[in-house]
C-alpha positions as a Python dict, from the first residue, in 0.01 Angstrom:
ca = {
    (1, 'M'): (0, 0, 0),
    (2, 'A'): (83, 359, -159),
    (3, 'H'): (-125, 449, -462),
    (4, 'P'): (55, 344, -775),
    (5, 'Y'): (-43, 733, -947),
    (6, 'S'): (-22, 1054, -849),
    (7, 'A'): (-225, 1292, -625),
    (8, 'R'): (-265, 1486, -891),
    (9, 'S'): (-418, 1288, -1102),
    (10, 'R'): (-673, 1133, -846),
    (11, 'A'): (-796, 1526, -782),
    (12, 'I'): (-888, 1583, -1114),
    (13, 'E'): (-1251, 1447, -1145),
    (14, 'P'): (-1417, 1331, -1422),
    (15, 'F'): (-1703, 1485, -1622),
    (16, 'H'): (-1985, 1376, -1492),
    (17, 'V'): (-2197, 1359, -1785),
    (18, 'M'): (-1972, 1089, -1957),
    (19, 'A'): (-2129, 804, -1731),
    (20, 'L'): (-2441, 953, -1913),
    (21, 'L'): (-2308, 1003, -2251),
    (22, 'A'): (-2183, 646, -2229),
    (23, 'R'): (-2518, 525, -2146),
    (24, 'A'): (-2654, 760, -2439),
    (25, 'N'): (-2474, 623, -2669),
    (26, 'E'): (-2542, 254, -2533),
    (27, 'L'): (-2900, 381, -2570),
    (28, 'Q'): (-2856, 497, -2925),
    (29, 'A'): (-2671, 187, -3069),
    (30, 'A'): (-2954, -47, -2987),
    (31, 'G'): (-3158, 223, -3227),
    (32, 'H'): (-3319, 445, -3001),
    (33, 'D'): (-3348, 776, -3089),
    (34, 'V'): (-3146, 1028, -2860),
    (35, 'I'): (-3115, 1344, -2849),
    (36, 'H'): (-2839, 1506, -2734),
    (37, 'L'): (-2856, 1887, -2531),
    (38, 'E'): (-2539, 1752, -2324),
    (39, 'I'): (-2216, 1830, -2483),
    (40, 'G'): (-2106, 2212, -2590),
    (41, 'E'): (-2037, 2134, -2938),
    (42, 'P'): (-2193, 2292, -3178),
    (43, 'D'): (-2425, 2094, -3420),
    (44, 'F'): (-2269, 2303, -3765),
    (45, 'T'): (-1952, 2098, -3974),
    (46, 'T'): (-1662, 2331, -4029),
    (47, 'A'): (-1797, 2626, -4281),
    (48, 'A'): (-1668, 2476, -4614),
    (49, 'P'): (-1416, 2755, -4705),
    (50, 'I'): (-1201, 2627, -4407),
    (51, 'V'): (-1213, 2257, -4527),
    (52, 'A'): (-1138, 2393, -4860),
    (53, 'A'): (-798, 2592, -4665),
    (54, 'G'): (-760, 2283, -4528),
    (55, 'Q'): (-764, 2032, -4788),
    (56, 'A'): (-539, 2299, -4985),
    (57, 'A'): (-252, 2318, -4700),
    (58, 'L'): (-246, 1937, -4712),
    (59, 'A'): (-213, 1920, -5095),
    (60, 'A'): (87, 2172, -5099),
    (61, 'G'): (259, 1983, -4838),
    (62, 'H'): (191, 2242, -4509),
    (63, 'T'): (242, 1948, -4251),
    (64, 'R'): (529, 2042, -4095),
    (65, 'Y'): (558, 2188, -3738),
    (66, 'T'): (518, 2598, -3705),
    (67, 'A'): (680, 2828, -3496),
    (68, 'A'): (561, 2768, -3143),
    (69, 'R'): (355, 3127, -3138),
    (70, 'G'): (184, 2993, -3425),
    (71, 'L'): (145, 3073, -3819),
    (72, 'P'): (264, 3451, -3865),
    (73, 'A'): (-28, 3511, -4073),
    (74, 'L'): (-283, 3355, -3862),
    (75, 'R'): (-134, 3584, -3592),
    (76, 'E'): (-139, 3891, -3804),
    (77, 'A'): (-507, 3772, -3934),
    (78, 'I'): (-631, 3737, -3562),
    (79, 'S'): (-475, 4090, -3507),
    (80, 'G'): (-705, 4237, -3799),
    (81, 'F'): (-979, 4073, -3604),
    (82, 'Y'): (-960, 4250, -3283),
    (83, 'A'): (-927, 4572, -3514),
    (84, 'Q'): (-1189, 4480, -3725),
    (85, 'R'): (-1472, 4346, -3453),
    (86, 'Y'): (-1329, 4580, -3143),
    (87, 'G'): (-1133, 4842, -3297),
    (88, 'L'): (-828, 4746, -3102),
    (89, 'A'): (-473, 4746, -3209),
    (90, 'I'): (-322, 4421, -3062),
    (91, 'D'): (24, 4366, -3204),
    (92, 'P'): (78, 3997, -3341),
    (93, 'E'): (316, 3953, -3145),
    (94, 'R'): (127, 3928, -2863),
    (95, 'I'): (-50, 3643, -2970),
    (96, 'L'): (34, 3304, -2992),
    (97, 'I'): (-154, 2981, -3136),
    (98, 'T'): (-233, 2721, -2896),
    (99, 'P'): (-386, 2381, -2995),
    (100, 'G'): (-759, 2430, -2879),
    (101, 'G'): (-898, 2677, -2559),
    (102, 'S'): (-720, 2417, -2362),
    (103, 'G'): (-395, 2510, -2446),
    (104, 'A'): (-391, 2885, -2414),
    (105, 'L'): (-542, 2797, -2032),
    (106, 'L'): (-229, 2575, -2012),
    (107, 'L'): (21, 2819, -2106),
    (108, 'A'): (-170, 3068, -1926),
    (109, 'S'): (-200, 2895, -1577),
    (110, 'S'): (187, 2749, -1584),
    (111, 'L'): (308, 3112, -1609),
    (112, 'L'): (111, 3291, -1378),
    (113, 'V'): (57, 2999, -1074),
    (114, 'D'): (271, 2899, -841),
    (115, 'P'): (248, 2588, -612),
    (116, 'G'): (28, 2657, -344),
    (117, 'K'): (-126, 2982, -511),
    (118, 'H'): (-476, 2991, -627),
    (119, 'W'): (-734, 3201, -892),
    (120, 'L'): (-1074, 3291, -781),
    (121, 'L'): (-1355, 3147, -1025),
    (122, 'A'): (-1702, 3130, -1003),
    (123, 'D'): (-1883, 2895, -934),
    (124, 'P'): (-2079, 2776, -1146),
    (125, 'G'): (-1839, 2757, -1388),
    (126, 'Y'): (-1626, 2523, -1644),
    (127, 'P'): (-1463, 2268, -1474),
    (128, 'C'): (-1121, 2234, -1627),
    (129, 'N'): (-1057, 2613, -1559),
    (130, 'R'): (-1005, 2456, -1163),
    (131, 'H'): (-854, 2135, -1304),
    (132, 'F'): (-572, 2279, -1452),
    (133, 'L'): (-505, 2478, -1217),
    (134, 'R'): (-439, 2132, -966),
    (135, 'L'): (-240, 2014, -1253),
    (136, 'V'): (36, 2283, -1206),
    (137, 'E'): (-15, 2218, -826),
    (138, 'G'): (-187, 2518, -774),
    (139, 'G'): (-555, 2577, -658),
    (140, 'A'): (-898, 2717, -739),
    (141, 'Q'): (-1116, 2937, -488),
    (142, 'L'): (-1458, 2927, -613),
    (143, 'V'): (-1682, 3171, -548),
    (144, 'P'): (-2025, 3097, -488),
    (145, 'V'): (-2250, 3303, -761),
    (146, 'G'): (-2590, 3325, -843),
    (147, 'P'): (-2839, 3532, -1049),
    (148, 'E'): (-2820, 3842, -788),
    (149, 'V'): (-2465, 3907, -941),
    (150, 'N'): (-2589, 3740, -1293),
    (151, 'Y'): (-2382, 3431, -1206),
    (152, 'Q'): (-1997, 3603, -1234),
    (153, 'L'): (-1711, 3758, -1020),
    (154, 'T'): (-1766, 4090, -929),
    (155, 'A'): (-1526, 4350, -790),
    (156, 'D'): (-1686, 4309, -434),
    (157, 'L'): (-1673, 3913, -442),
    (158, 'V'): (-1257, 3952, -521),
    (159, 'E'): (-1236, 4205, -262),
    (160, 'R'): (-1419, 3975, -61),
    (161, 'Y'): (-1258, 3613, -125),
    (162, 'W'): (-881, 3750, -196),
    (163, 'D'): (-592, 3592, 55),
    (164, 'K'): (-222, 3576, 102),
    (165, 'D'): (-228, 3314, -175),
    (166, 'T'): (-471, 3453, -454),
    (167, 'V'): (-274, 3540, -772),
    (168, 'G'): (-585, 3674, -1020),
    (169, 'A'): (-929, 3587, -1085),
    (170, 'L'): (-1025, 3341, -1395),
    (171, 'V'): (-1379, 3510, -1554),
    (172, 'A'): (-1567, 3399, -1848),
    (173, 'S'): (-1794, 3621, -2059),
    (174, 'P'): (-2012, 3457, -2239),
    (175, 'A'): (-1971, 3225, -1999),
    (176, 'N'): (-2033, 2838, -1950),
    (177, 'P'): (-2264, 2761, -1819),
    (178, 'T'): (-2502, 2996, -1778),
    (179, 'G'): (-2466, 3243, -2149),
    (180, 'T'): (-2419, 3561, -1902),
    (181, 'V'): (-2208, 3822, -2038),
    (182, 'L'): (-1972, 4114, -1851),
    (183, 'G'): (-2042, 4432, -1944),
    (184, 'R'): (-1735, 4724, -1991),
    (185, 'D'): (-1782, 4843, -1697),
    (186, 'D'): (-1774, 4544, -1494),
    (187, 'L'): (-1453, 4418, -1689),
    (188, 'A'): (-1245, 4791, -1581),
    (189, 'S'): (-1431, 4717, -1191),
    (190, 'L'): (-1259, 4291, -1219),
    (191, 'S'): (-912, 4441, -1357),
    (192, 'K'): (-896, 4744, -1103),
    (193, 'A'): (-939, 4527, -789),
    (194, 'T'): (-701, 4252, -951),
    (195, 'R'): (-471, 4566, -1001),
    (196, 'E'): (-472, 4708, -668),
    (197, 'R'): (-401, 4342, -528),
    (198, 'H'): (-137, 4288, -787),
    (199, 'G'): (-277, 4019, -912),
    (200, 'H'): (-389, 3897, -1266),
    (201, 'L'): (-691, 3918, -1440),
    (202, 'V'): (-756, 3597, -1690),
    (203, 'V'): (-1064, 3643, -1926),
    (204, 'D'): (-1239, 3315, -2128),
    (205, 'E'): (-1367, 3500, -2454),
    (206, 'I'): (-1361, 3136, -2625),
    (207, 'Y'): (-1817, 3207, -2651),
    (208, 'H'): (-1687, 3550, -2805),
    (209, 'G'): (-1960, 3603, -3146),
    (210, 'L'): (-2158, 3343, -3045),
    (211, 'T'): (-2427, 3684, -2825),
    (212, 'Y'): (-2732, 3737, -2940),
    (213, 'G'): (-2882, 4082, -2960),
    (214, 'M'): (-2560, 4285, -2857),
    (215, 'D'): (-2210, 4185, -2887),
    (216, 'A'): (-1928, 4138, -2539),
    (217, 'P'): (-1673, 4353, -2503),
    (218, 'S'): (-1371, 4204, -2476),
    (219, 'V'): (-1149, 4255, -2154),
    (220, 'L'): (-882, 4458, -2408),
    (221, 'E'): (-1071, 4690, -2437),
    (222, 'V'): (-1041, 4825, -2038),
    (223, 'D'): (-731, 4676, -1939),
    (224, 'D'): (-439, 4607, -2195),
    (225, 'R'): (-273, 4386, -1957),
    (226, 'A'): (-525, 4138, -1931),
    (227, 'F'): (-497, 3782, -2012),
    (228, 'V'): (-729, 3675, -2345),
    (229, 'L'): (-839, 3268, -2380),
    (230, 'N'): (-980, 3258, -2754),
    (231, 'S'): (-1085, 2917, -2934),
    (232, 'F'): (-1166, 2843, -3311),
    (233, 'S'): (-1377, 2568, -3144),
    (234, 'K'): (-1719, 2782, -3080),
    (235, 'Y'): (-1857, 3056, -3309),
    (236, 'F'): (-1551, 2946, -3531),
    (237, 'G'): (-1697, 2585, -3567),
    (238, 'M'): (-1388, 2429, -3589),
    (239, 'T'): (-1428, 2189, -3242),
    (240, 'G'): (-1220, 1920, -3366),
    (241, 'W'): (-905, 2121, -3543),
    (242, 'R'): (-774, 2160, -3222),
    (243, 'L'): (-705, 2532, -3221),
    (244, 'G'): (-731, 2822, -2995),
    (245, 'W'): (-502, 3161, -2929),
    (246, 'L'): (-378, 3347, -2598),
    (247, 'V'): (-337, 3730, -2591),
    (248, 'A'): (-92, 3820, -2293),
    (249, 'P'): (132, 4126, -2262),
    (250, 'P'): (421, 4257, -2458),
    (251, 'D'): (666, 4142, -2145),
    (252, 'A'): (512, 3794, -2076),
    (253, 'V'): (580, 3655, -2451),
    (254, 'A'): (911, 3479, -2374),
    (255, 'D'): (840, 3288, -2112),
    (256, 'L'): (478, 3175, -2333),
    (257, 'E'): (676, 3100, -2610),
    (258, 'K'): (932, 2885, -2386),
    (259, 'L'): (607, 2699, -2233),
    (260, 'A'): (483, 2630, -2556),
    (261, 'Q'): (851, 2499, -2679),
    (262, 'N'): (816, 2226, -2420),
    (263, 'L'): (447, 2155, -2394),
    (264, 'Y'): (326, 2094, -2708),
    (265, 'I'): (579, 2209, -2955),
    (266, 'S'): (337, 2411, -3211),
    (267, 'A'): (-32, 2392, -3243),
    (268, 'P'): (-161, 2157, -3521),
    (269, 'S'): (10, 2303, -3847),
    (270, 'M'): (-310, 2140, -4125),
    (271, 'A'): (-523, 2388, -3864),
    (272, 'Q'): (-335, 2661, -3859),
    (273, 'H'): (-371, 2713, -4237),
    (274, 'A'): (-698, 2638, -4292),
    (275, 'A'): (-783, 2882, -4007),
    (276, 'L'): (-690, 3156, -4225),
    (277, 'A'): (-1039, 3122, -4393),
    (278, 'C'): (-1197, 3203, -4073),
    (279, 'F'): (-1165, 3587, -4148),
    (280, 'E'): (-1291, 3626, -4529),
    (281, 'P'): (-1578, 3769, -4569),
    (282, 'E'): (-1779, 3500, -4724),
    (283, 'T'): (-1654, 3303, -4390),
    (284, 'L'): (-1762, 3540, -4140),
    (285, 'A'): (-2113, 3562, -4354),
    (286, 'I'): (-2179, 3186, -4264),
    (287, 'F'): (-2062, 3221, -3898),
    (288, 'E'): (-2331, 3534, -3881),
    (289, 'Q'): (-2586, 3326, -4057),
    (290, 'R'): (-2506, 3016, -3752),
    (291, 'R'): (-2497, 3295, -3484),
    (292, 'A'): (-2904, 3406, -3609),
    (293, 'E'): (-2974, 3007, -3579),
    (294, 'F'): (-2871, 3003, -3234),
    (295, 'A'): (-3076, 3342, -3152),
    (296, 'R'): (-3369, 3138, -3223),
    (297, 'R'): (-3277, 2868, -3077),
    (298, 'R'): (-3227, 3015, -2768),
    (299, 'D'): (-3593, 3227, -2790),
    (300, 'Y'): (-3754, 2936, -2858),
    (301, 'L'): (-3617, 2690, -2576),
    (302, 'L'): (-3589, 2948, -2295),
    (303, 'P'): (-3987, 3051, -2224),
    (304, 'A'): (-4048, 2670, -2340),
    (305, 'L'): (-3869, 2565, -2011),
    (306, 'R'): (-4008, 2830, -1820),
    (307, 'E'): (-4312, 2749, -1903),
    (308, 'L'): (-4269, 2374, -1799),
    (309, 'G'): (-4156, 2498, -1404),
    (310, 'F'): (-3794, 2568, -1481),
    (311, 'G'): (-3667, 2789, -1349),
    (312, 'I'): (-3394, 3056, -1562),
    (313, 'A'): (-3336, 3400, -1303),
    (314, 'V'): (-3160, 3528, -1599),
    (315, 'E'): (-3152, 3513, -1945),
    (316, 'P'): (-2795, 3432, -2120),
    (317, 'Q'): (-2698, 3701, -2358),
    (318, 'G'): (-2448, 3486, -2497),
    (319, 'A'): (-2292, 3063, -2547),
    (320, 'F'): (-2595, 2807, -2630),
    (321, 'Y'): (-2686, 2684, -2323),
    (322, 'L'): (-2987, 2734, -2083),
    (323, 'Y'): (-2860, 2684, -1690),
    (324, 'A'): (-3164, 2563, -1532),
    (325, 'D'): (-3319, 2526, -1182),
    (326, 'I'): (-3498, 2231, -1107),
    (327, 'S'): (-3643, 2285, -733),
    (328, 'A'): (-3971, 2305, -855),
    (329, 'F'): (-3948, 1905, -968),
    (330, 'G'): (-3714, 1755, -639),
    (331, 'G'): (-3466, 1517, -590),
    (332, 'D'): (-3117, 1534, -708),
    (333, 'A'): (-2970, 1669, -1084),
    (334, 'F'): (-2806, 1364, -1193),
    (335, 'A'): (-3074, 1128, -1111),
    (336, 'F'): (-3287, 1378, -1279),
    (337, 'C'): (-3104, 1351, -1581),
    (338, 'R'): (-3096, 978, -1548),
    (339, 'H'): (-3438, 987, -1545),
    (340, 'F'): (-3464, 1161, -1861),
    (341, 'L'): (-3228, 918, -2063),
    (342, 'E'): (-3380, 591, -1934),
    (343, 'T'): (-3737, 722, -2026),
    (344, 'E'): (-3728, 983, -2279),
    (345, 'H'): (-3363, 888, -2407),
    (346, 'L'): (-3280, 1266, -2405),
    (347, 'A'): (-2949, 1399, -2257),
    (348, 'F'): (-2844, 1718, -2047),
    (349, 'T'): (-2591, 1787, -1819),
    (350, 'P'): (-2636, 1777, -1400),
    (351, 'G'): (-2484, 2073, -1258),
    (352, 'L'): (-2261, 1847, -1092),
    (353, 'D'): (-2022, 1920, -1362),
    (354, 'F'): (-2015, 2271, -1321),
    (355, 'G'): (-1942, 2347, -938),
    (356, 'R'): (-1996, 2307, -548),
    (357, 'H'): (-2287, 2576, -508),
    (358, 'L'): (-2683, 2447, -561),
    (359, 'A'): (-2488, 2222, -788),
    (360, 'G'): (-2733, 1906, -716),
    (361, 'H'): (-3075, 2135, -784),
    (362, 'H'): (-2954, 2205, -1145),
    (363, 'V'): (-2905, 2088, -1509),
    (364, 'R'): (-2743, 2251, -1817),
    (365, 'F'): (-2912, 2231, -2159),
    (366, 'A'): (-2695, 2306, -2471),
    (367, 'Y'): (-2949, 2441, -2722),
    (368, 'T'): (-2702, 2261, -3001),
    (369, 'Q'): (-2953, 2092, -3209),
    (370, 'S'): (-3183, 2243, -3443),
    (371, 'L'): (-3547, 2407, -3394),
    (372, 'P'): (-3756, 2084, -3486),
    (373, 'R'): (-3513, 1865, -3231),
    (374, 'L'): (-3553, 2112, -3027),
    (375, 'E'): (-3927, 2099, -3017),
    (376, 'E'): (-3960, 1710, -2972),
    (377, 'A'): (-3679, 1736, -2627),
    (378, 'V'): (-3957, 2006, -2504),
    (379, 'Q'): (-4240, 1742, -2583),
    (380, 'R'): (-4039, 1430, -2400),
    (381, 'I'): (-3967, 1688, -2112),
    (382, 'A'): (-4314, 1746, -2094),
    (383, 'R'): (-4382, 1391, -2086),
    (384, 'G'): (-4079, 1284, -1878),
    (385, 'L'): (-4208, 1540, -1584),
    (386, 'K'): (-4561, 1297, -1534),
    (387, 'S'): (-4361, 1051, -1481),
    (388, 'W'): (-4076, 1183, -1226),
    (389, 'Q'): (-4076, 1066, -915),
    (390, 'G'): (-3838, 1312, -745),
}
C-alpha cells in the first residue's frame, strides 16, 4: 500500500532533542530538578518596555492585519537600527517583516530555489535550513566543516562543492551550534565566490547582537545584494512573539511581497507594534546588560567543560552555545545525552540534530541558564562522567 502522506513530509527529520525534551519534562513532572541546557531560547523574559508596548497596542485595538511587508514604522525603525549599529543606509522598502526568522527563511528559499536545485550549507548547522529547502522541492548540499575553517563555509569550499545544480550558499554568523562568526573579509570572499558563479548569498544574522568582545559585521557592509535573515527572538528576546525580518535586493521585493501575501498574509500585528519598543535607548540598554550576562556564562562554562575533557577547539564569539567533542569519553552522542538526563537530570543536545559530519561525537550545550545553575550543571557533569560507560 502506498504511503498516505507526501514524500516531502517523510524526508523532513524531527528534532532528535525533542525525544530527550519529552523525557526531561516527564522527569520534571515527577518532581526531579532538571537543568535545561538543550533548547536555544534565552531564559530572560521579554523586556518590560516591549511587553508594555504590546499591551498598549492591544488596548488601542491594533489587532488587524498589517500590510504583507509589515508596519512601515517598524521597517523604518529597523532601517534606523542598521544606520546606528552598522553605519548602513538600508532603504525600509527592502525590509520585509516576517513571522519569526523562519518566515524569512521560507520567503528566501521560496524565491531563490527551483525544484532540484540546492544551496551549500555548513555541516554542522541549524537543521531547519535544509528542511526548508526540501519543503520547496530543493535541497541542501551539506559541506563538512571543522575547527580548521572555524566551522564555516569558505570561498575555497564554495569553489570545491559548487556544481551545476547549486544556486547559492547559506551561512550563519554567529552560527548555531558552534557560535563562530564570519569577519568582513570572510563575507567578502564568500560574496565574490557566489557572484562569480551567478548564485545568491544568504546570511543568517539571527544571533547578531549576541557577540562577546567584538561586534559581528553584517554581510550588507560588503555585499548590498545579499539576502539577510534576522529575528527578534534572540538578541531582542521575543521568541514567542514570532517576529523576524528579511533584507533583500530592491528588485526582489515585489516577488517576496507576493509570496508573503500568499504564505501568511502578514506577521502578527501585536508583535510588530510591541517590537517598535526594541529600538528605544532604555530597551537597548537592557539587551546590552543581557549580552554581558551571556558573556559571563560563556567565560565560566567554556573552561569548565574543557577541564572536564570536552573538546572545544574554537572559542565561540557569539550566540549562546558550546559545541563540544565527546570523543575522549567514547560512545555515541545520543546515548551520552540520555545517560546524563537519566542519571543527573541534565539535558543537552546530541550533534545528530545539526547534521552528519562527526555528529555522533558532538553535543551542544546552551548557556541559557543562570550562573548558579551552570555551576550546578558542571558538578552534575563531573559526577555523571564517573558513571558513564561509553
